[in-house]
PDB file of C-alpha atoms in Angstrom:
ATOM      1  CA  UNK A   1       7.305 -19.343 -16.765  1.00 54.00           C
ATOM      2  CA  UNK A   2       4.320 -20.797 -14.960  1.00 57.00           C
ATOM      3  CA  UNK A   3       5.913 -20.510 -12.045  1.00 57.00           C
ATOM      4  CA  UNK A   4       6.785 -16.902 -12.709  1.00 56.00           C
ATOM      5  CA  UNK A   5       3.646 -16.092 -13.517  1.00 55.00           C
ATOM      6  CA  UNK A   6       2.231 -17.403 -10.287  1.00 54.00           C
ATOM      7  CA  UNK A   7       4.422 -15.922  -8.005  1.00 53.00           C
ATOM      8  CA  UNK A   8       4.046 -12.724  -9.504  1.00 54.00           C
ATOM      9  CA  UNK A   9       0.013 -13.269  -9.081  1.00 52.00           C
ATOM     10  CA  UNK A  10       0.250 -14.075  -5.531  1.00 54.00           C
ATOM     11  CA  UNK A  11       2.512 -11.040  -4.781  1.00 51.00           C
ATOM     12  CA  UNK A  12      -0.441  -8.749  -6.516  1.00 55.00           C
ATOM     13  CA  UNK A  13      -2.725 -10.594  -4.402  1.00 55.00           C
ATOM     14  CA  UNK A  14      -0.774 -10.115  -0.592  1.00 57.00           C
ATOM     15  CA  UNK A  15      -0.142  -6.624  -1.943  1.00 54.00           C
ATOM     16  CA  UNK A  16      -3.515  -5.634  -2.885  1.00 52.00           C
ATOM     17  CA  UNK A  17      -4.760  -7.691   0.897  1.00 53.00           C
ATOM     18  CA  UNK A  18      -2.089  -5.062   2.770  1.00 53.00           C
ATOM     19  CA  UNK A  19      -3.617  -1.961   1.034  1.00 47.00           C
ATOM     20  CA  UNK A  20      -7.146  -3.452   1.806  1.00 47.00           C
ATOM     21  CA  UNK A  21      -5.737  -3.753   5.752  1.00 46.00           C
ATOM     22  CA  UNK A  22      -4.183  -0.157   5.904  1.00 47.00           C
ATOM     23  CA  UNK A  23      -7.904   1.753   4.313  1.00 52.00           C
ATOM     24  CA  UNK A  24      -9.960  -0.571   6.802  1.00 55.00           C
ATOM     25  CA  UNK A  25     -12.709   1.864   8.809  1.00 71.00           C
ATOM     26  CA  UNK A  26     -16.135   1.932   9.209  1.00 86.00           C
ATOM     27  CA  UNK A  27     -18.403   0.956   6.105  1.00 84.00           C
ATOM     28  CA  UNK A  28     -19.114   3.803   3.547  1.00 86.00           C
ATOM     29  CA  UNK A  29     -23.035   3.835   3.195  1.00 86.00           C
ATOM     30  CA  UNK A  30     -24.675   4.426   0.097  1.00 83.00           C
ATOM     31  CA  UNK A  31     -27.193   7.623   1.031  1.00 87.00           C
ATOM     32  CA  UNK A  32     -26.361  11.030   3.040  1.00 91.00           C
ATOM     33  CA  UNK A  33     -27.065   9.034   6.502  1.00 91.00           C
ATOM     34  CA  UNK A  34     -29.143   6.337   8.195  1.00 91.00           C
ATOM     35  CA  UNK A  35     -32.592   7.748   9.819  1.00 92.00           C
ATOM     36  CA  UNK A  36     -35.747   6.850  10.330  1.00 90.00           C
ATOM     37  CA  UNK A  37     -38.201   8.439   8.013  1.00 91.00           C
ATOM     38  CA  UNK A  38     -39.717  11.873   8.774  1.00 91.00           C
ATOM     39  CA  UNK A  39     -36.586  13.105  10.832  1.00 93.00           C
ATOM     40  CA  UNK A  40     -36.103  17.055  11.206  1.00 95.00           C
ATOM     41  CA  UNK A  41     -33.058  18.810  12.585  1.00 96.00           C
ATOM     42  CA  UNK A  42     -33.198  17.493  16.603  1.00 96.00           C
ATOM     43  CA  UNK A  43     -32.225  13.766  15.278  1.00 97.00           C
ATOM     44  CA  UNK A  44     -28.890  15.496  14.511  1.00 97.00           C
ATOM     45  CA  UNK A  45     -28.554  17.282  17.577  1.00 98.00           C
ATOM     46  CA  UNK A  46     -26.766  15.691  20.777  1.00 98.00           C
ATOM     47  CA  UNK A  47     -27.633  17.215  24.145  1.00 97.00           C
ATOM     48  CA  UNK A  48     -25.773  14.991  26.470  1.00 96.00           C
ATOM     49  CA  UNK A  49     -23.177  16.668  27.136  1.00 96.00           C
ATOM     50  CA  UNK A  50     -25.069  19.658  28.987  1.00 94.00           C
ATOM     51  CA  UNK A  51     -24.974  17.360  32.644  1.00 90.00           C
ATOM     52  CA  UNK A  52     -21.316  18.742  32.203  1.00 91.00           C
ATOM     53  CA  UNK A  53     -22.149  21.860  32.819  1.00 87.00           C
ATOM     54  CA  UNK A  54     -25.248  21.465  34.822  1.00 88.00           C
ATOM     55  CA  UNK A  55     -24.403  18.912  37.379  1.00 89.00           C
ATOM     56  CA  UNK A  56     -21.922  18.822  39.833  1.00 90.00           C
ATOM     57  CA  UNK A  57     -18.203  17.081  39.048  1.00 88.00           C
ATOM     58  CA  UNK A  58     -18.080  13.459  39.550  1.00 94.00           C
ATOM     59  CA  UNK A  59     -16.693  11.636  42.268  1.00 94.00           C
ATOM     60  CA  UNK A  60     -14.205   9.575  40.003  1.00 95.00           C
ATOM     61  CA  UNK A  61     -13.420   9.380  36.572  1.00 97.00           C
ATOM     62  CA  UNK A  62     -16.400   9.522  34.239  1.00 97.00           C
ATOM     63  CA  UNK A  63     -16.515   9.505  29.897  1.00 97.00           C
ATOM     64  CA  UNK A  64     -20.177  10.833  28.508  1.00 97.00           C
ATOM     65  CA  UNK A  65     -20.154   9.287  25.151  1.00 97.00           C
ATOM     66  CA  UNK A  66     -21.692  10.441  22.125  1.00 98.00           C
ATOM     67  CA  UNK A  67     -21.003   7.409  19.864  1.00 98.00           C
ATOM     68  CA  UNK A  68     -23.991   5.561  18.110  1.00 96.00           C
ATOM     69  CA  UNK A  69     -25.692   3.974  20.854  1.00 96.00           C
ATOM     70  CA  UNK A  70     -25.941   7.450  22.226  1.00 97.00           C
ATOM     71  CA  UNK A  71     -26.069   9.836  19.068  1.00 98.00           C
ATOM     72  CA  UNK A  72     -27.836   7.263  16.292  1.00 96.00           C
ATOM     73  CA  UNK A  73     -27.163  10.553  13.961  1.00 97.00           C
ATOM     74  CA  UNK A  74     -23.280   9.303  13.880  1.00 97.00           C
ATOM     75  CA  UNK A  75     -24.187   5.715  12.410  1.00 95.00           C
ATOM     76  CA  UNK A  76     -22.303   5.412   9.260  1.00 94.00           C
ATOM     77  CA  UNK A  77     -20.404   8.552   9.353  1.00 95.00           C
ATOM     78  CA  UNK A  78     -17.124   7.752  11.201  1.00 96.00           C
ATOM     79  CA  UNK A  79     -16.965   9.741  13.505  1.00 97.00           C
ATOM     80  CA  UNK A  80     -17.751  10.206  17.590  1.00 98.00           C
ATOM     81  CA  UNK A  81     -17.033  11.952  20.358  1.00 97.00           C
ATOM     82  CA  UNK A  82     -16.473  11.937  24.490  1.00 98.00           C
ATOM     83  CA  UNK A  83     -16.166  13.915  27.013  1.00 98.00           C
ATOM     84  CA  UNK A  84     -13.950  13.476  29.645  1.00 98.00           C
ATOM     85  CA  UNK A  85     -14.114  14.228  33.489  1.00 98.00           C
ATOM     86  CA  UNK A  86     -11.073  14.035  36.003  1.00 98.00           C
ATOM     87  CA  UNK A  87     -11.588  15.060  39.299  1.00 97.00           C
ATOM     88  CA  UNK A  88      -8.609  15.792  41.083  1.00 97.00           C
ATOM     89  CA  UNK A  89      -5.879  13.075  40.889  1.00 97.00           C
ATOM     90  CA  UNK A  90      -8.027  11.002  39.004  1.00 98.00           C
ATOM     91  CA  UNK A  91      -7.063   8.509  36.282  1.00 98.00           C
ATOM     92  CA  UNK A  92      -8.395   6.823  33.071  1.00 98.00           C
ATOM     93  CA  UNK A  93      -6.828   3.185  33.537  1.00 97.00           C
ATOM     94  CA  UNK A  94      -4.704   1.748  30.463  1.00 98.00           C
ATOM     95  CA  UNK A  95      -6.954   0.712  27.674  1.00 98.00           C
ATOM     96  CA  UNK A  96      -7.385   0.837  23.497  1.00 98.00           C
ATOM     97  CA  UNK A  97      -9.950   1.532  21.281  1.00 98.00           C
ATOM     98  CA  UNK A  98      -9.686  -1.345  18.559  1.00 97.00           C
ATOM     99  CA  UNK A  99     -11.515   0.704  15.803  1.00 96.00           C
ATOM    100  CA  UNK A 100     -10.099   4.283  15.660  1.00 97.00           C
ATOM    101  CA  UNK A 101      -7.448   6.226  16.810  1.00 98.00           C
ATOM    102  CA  UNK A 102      -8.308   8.811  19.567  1.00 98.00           C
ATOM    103  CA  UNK A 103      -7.481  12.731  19.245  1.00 98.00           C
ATOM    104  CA  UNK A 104      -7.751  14.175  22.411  1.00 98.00           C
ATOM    105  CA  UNK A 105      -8.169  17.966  23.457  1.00 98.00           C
ATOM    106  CA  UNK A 106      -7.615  19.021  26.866  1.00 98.00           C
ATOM    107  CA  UNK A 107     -10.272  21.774  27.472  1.00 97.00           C
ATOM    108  CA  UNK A 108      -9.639  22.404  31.500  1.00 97.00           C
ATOM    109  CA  UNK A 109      -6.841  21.719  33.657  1.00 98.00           C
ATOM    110  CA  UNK A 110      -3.713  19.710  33.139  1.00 98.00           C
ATOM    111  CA  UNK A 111      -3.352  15.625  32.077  1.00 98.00           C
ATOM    112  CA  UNK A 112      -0.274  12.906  31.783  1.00 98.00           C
ATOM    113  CA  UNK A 113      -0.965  11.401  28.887  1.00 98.00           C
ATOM    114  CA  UNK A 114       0.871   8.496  27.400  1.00 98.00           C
ATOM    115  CA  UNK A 115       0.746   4.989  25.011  1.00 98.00           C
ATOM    116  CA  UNK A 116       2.214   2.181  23.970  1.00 98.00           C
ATOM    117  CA  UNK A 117       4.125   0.958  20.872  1.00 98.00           C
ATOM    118  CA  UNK A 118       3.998  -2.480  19.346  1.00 97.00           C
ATOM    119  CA  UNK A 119       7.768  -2.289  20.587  1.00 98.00           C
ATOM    120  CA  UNK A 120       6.688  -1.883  24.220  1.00 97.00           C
ATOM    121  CA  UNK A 121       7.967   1.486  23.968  1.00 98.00           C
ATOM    122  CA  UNK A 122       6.080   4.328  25.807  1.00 98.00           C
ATOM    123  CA  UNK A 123       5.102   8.135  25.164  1.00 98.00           C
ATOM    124  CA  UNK A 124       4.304  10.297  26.994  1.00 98.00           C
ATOM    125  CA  UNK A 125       3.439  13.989  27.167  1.00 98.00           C
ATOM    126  CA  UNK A 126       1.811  16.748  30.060  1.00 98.00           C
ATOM    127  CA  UNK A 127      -0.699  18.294  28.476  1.00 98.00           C
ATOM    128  CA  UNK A 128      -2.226  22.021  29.190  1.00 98.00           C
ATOM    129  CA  UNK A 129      -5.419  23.419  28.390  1.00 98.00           C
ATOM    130  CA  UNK A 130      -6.107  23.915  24.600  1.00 98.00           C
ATOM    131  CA  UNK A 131      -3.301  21.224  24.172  1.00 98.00           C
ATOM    132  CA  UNK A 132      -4.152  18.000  21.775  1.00 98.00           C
ATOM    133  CA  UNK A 133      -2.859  14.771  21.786  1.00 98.00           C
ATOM    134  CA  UNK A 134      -3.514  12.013  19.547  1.00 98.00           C
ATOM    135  CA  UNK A 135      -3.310   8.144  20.226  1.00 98.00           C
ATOM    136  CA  UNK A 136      -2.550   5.418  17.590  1.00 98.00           C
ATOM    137  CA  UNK A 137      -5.803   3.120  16.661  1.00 97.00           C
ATOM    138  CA  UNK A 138      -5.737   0.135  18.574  1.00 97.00           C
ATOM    139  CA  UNK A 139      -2.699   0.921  20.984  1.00 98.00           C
ATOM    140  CA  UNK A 140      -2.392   0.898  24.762  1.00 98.00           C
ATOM    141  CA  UNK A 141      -2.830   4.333  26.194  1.00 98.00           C
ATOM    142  CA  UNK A 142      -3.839   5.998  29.789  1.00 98.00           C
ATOM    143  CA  UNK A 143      -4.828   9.991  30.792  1.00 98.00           C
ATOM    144  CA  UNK A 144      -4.058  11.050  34.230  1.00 98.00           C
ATOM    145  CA  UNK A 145      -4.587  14.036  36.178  1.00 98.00           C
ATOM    146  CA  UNK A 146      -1.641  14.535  38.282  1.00 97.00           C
ATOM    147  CA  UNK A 147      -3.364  17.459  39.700  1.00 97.00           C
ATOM    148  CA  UNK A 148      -4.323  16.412  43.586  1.00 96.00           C
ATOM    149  CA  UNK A 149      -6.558  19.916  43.902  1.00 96.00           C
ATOM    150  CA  UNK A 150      -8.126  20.722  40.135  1.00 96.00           C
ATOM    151  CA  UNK A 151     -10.348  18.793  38.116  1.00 96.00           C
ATOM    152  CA  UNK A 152      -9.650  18.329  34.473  1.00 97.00           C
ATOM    153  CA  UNK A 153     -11.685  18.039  31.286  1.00 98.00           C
ATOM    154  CA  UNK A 154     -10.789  16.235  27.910  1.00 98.00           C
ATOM    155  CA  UNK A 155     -12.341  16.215  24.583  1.00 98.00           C
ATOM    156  CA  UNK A 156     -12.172  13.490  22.341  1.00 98.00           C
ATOM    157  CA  UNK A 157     -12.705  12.737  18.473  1.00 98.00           C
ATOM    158  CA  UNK A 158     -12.776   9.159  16.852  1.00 98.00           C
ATOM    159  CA  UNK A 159     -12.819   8.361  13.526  1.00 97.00           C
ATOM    160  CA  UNK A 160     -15.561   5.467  14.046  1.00 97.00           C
ATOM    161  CA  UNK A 161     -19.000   5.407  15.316  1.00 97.00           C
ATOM    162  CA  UNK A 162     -18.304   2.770  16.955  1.00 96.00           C
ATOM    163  CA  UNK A 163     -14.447   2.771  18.383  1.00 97.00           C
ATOM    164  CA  UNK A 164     -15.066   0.379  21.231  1.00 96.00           C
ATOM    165  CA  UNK A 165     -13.273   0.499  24.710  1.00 97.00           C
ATOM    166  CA  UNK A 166     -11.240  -2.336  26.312  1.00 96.00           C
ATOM    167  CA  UNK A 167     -10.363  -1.361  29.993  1.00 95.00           C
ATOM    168  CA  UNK A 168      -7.424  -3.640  30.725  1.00 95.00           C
ATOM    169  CA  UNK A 169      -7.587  -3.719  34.225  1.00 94.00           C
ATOM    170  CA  UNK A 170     -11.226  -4.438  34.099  1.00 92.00           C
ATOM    171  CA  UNK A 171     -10.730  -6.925  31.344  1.00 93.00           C
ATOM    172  CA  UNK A 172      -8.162  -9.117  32.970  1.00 93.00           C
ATOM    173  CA  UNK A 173      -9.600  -8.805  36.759  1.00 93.00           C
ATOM    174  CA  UNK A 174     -13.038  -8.407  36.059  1.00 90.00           C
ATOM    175  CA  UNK A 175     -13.312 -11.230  34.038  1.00 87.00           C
ATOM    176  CA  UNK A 176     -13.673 -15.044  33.969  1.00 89.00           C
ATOM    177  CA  UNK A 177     -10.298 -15.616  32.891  1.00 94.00           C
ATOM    178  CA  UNK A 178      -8.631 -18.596  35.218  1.00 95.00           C
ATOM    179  CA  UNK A 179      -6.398 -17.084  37.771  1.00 94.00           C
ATOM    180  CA  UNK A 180      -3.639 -19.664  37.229  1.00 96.00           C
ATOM    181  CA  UNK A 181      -3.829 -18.215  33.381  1.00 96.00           C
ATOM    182  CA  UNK A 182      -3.182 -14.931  35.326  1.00 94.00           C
ATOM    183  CA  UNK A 183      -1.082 -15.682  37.945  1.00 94.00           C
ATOM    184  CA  UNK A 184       1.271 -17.494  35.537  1.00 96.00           C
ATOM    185  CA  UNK A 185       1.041 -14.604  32.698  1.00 94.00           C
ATOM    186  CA  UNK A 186       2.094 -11.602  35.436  1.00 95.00           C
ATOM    187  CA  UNK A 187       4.477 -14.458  36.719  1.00 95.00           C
ATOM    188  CA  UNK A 188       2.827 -13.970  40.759  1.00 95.00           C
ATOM    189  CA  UNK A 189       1.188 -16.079  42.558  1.00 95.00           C
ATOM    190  CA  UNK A 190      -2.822 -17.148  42.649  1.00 95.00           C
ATOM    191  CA  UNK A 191      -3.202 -15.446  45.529  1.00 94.00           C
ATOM    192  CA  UNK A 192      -2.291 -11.931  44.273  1.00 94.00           C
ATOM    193  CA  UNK A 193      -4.289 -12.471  41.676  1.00 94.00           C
ATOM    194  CA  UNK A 194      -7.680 -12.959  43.653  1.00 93.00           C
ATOM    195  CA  UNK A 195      -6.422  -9.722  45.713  1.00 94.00           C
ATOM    196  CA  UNK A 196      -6.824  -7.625  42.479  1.00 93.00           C
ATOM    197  CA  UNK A 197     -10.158  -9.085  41.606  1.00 92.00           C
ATOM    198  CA  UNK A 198     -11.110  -8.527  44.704  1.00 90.00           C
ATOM    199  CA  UNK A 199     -10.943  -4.662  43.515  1.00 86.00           C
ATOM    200  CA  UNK A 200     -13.073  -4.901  40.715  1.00 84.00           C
ATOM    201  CA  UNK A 201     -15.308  -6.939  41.575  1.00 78.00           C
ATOM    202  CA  UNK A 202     -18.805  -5.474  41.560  1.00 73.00           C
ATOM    203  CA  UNK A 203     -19.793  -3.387  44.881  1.00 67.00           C
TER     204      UNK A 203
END
């Protein structure tokens, strides 16, 4: 009985741990947001993302964030925002966002979008303007504008403050990780392995 009883008490316990995993976000906070004192209306207001409009496209690939190192106002409230710029057959490399998923909202132009499953299998979509997209928290996951003549613009929501970016190009060539770890992992040689640093390395 004992026994029973113990099992049964460690199955409540992995069950309740799974539900705990499957709710985890950002922190609820415990007043209507986190300011200094004396704030009025403009600590809630986020003008970044006028250079859009105002300056000139970018050369390459370029995200204006408006997460809370940018936008404080968004600390605590789960959610954040970026804007996206493509010039003309432009890419955003593969890379994940460990703490939200990403809902994405193609506002100009055309993008390949695709991700990654935990079964290696891939997605993909071509997206139009006023088409949305959304990619799983934590997966693998790339935009690409195909288009080698119009420059494309992108929207996108996250349900953190915080959702983080790992570039995996830039993390595994840009990075102090041993090139025999590398070579041997993408089963090449060392040398092929210093060539690709060679591309990120800083100019």
């Amino acid at each position: 009985m004992a026994s029973a009883n113990l099992k049964l008490c460690s199955l409540a316990a992995f069950a309740l741990a799974i539900v705990q995993i499957t709710v985890a976000g950002d922190p609820d906070i415990l007043f209507d947001y986190i300011a200094p004192n004396n704030v009025d209306g403009s600590f809630f207001t986020f003008t970044g993302f006028r250079a859009i409009t105002e300056q000139p496209p970018p050369q390459s690939f370029k995200a204006t964030k408006a997460s809370a190192v940018e936008f404080p106002a968004v600390f605590g409230q789960s959610v954040s925002y970026a804007a996206l710029q493509f010039p003309a057959g432009s890419i955003n490399p593969p890379h994940t966002h460990p703490r939200s998923a990403e809902l994405l909202l193609v506002a100009q132009g055309a993008l390949q979008v695709g991700f990654v499953d935990t079964t290696n299998k891939l997605l993909t979509s071509t997206l139009q303007t006023g088409d949305m997209f959304v990619f799983p928290k934590g997966l693998v996951h790339f935009q690409h504008n195909a288009d080698n003549n119009q420059t494309a613009l992108a929207l996108s929501a996250f349900g953190s403050a915080n959702a983080g970016t790992v570039s995996i190009p830039n993390t595994l060539f840009n990075s102090s990780i041993d090139d025999t770890v590398l070579a041997l992992a993408f089963k090449t040689d060392v040398g092929t392995i210093q060539t690709l640093k060679k591309g990120f390395a800083p100019k």
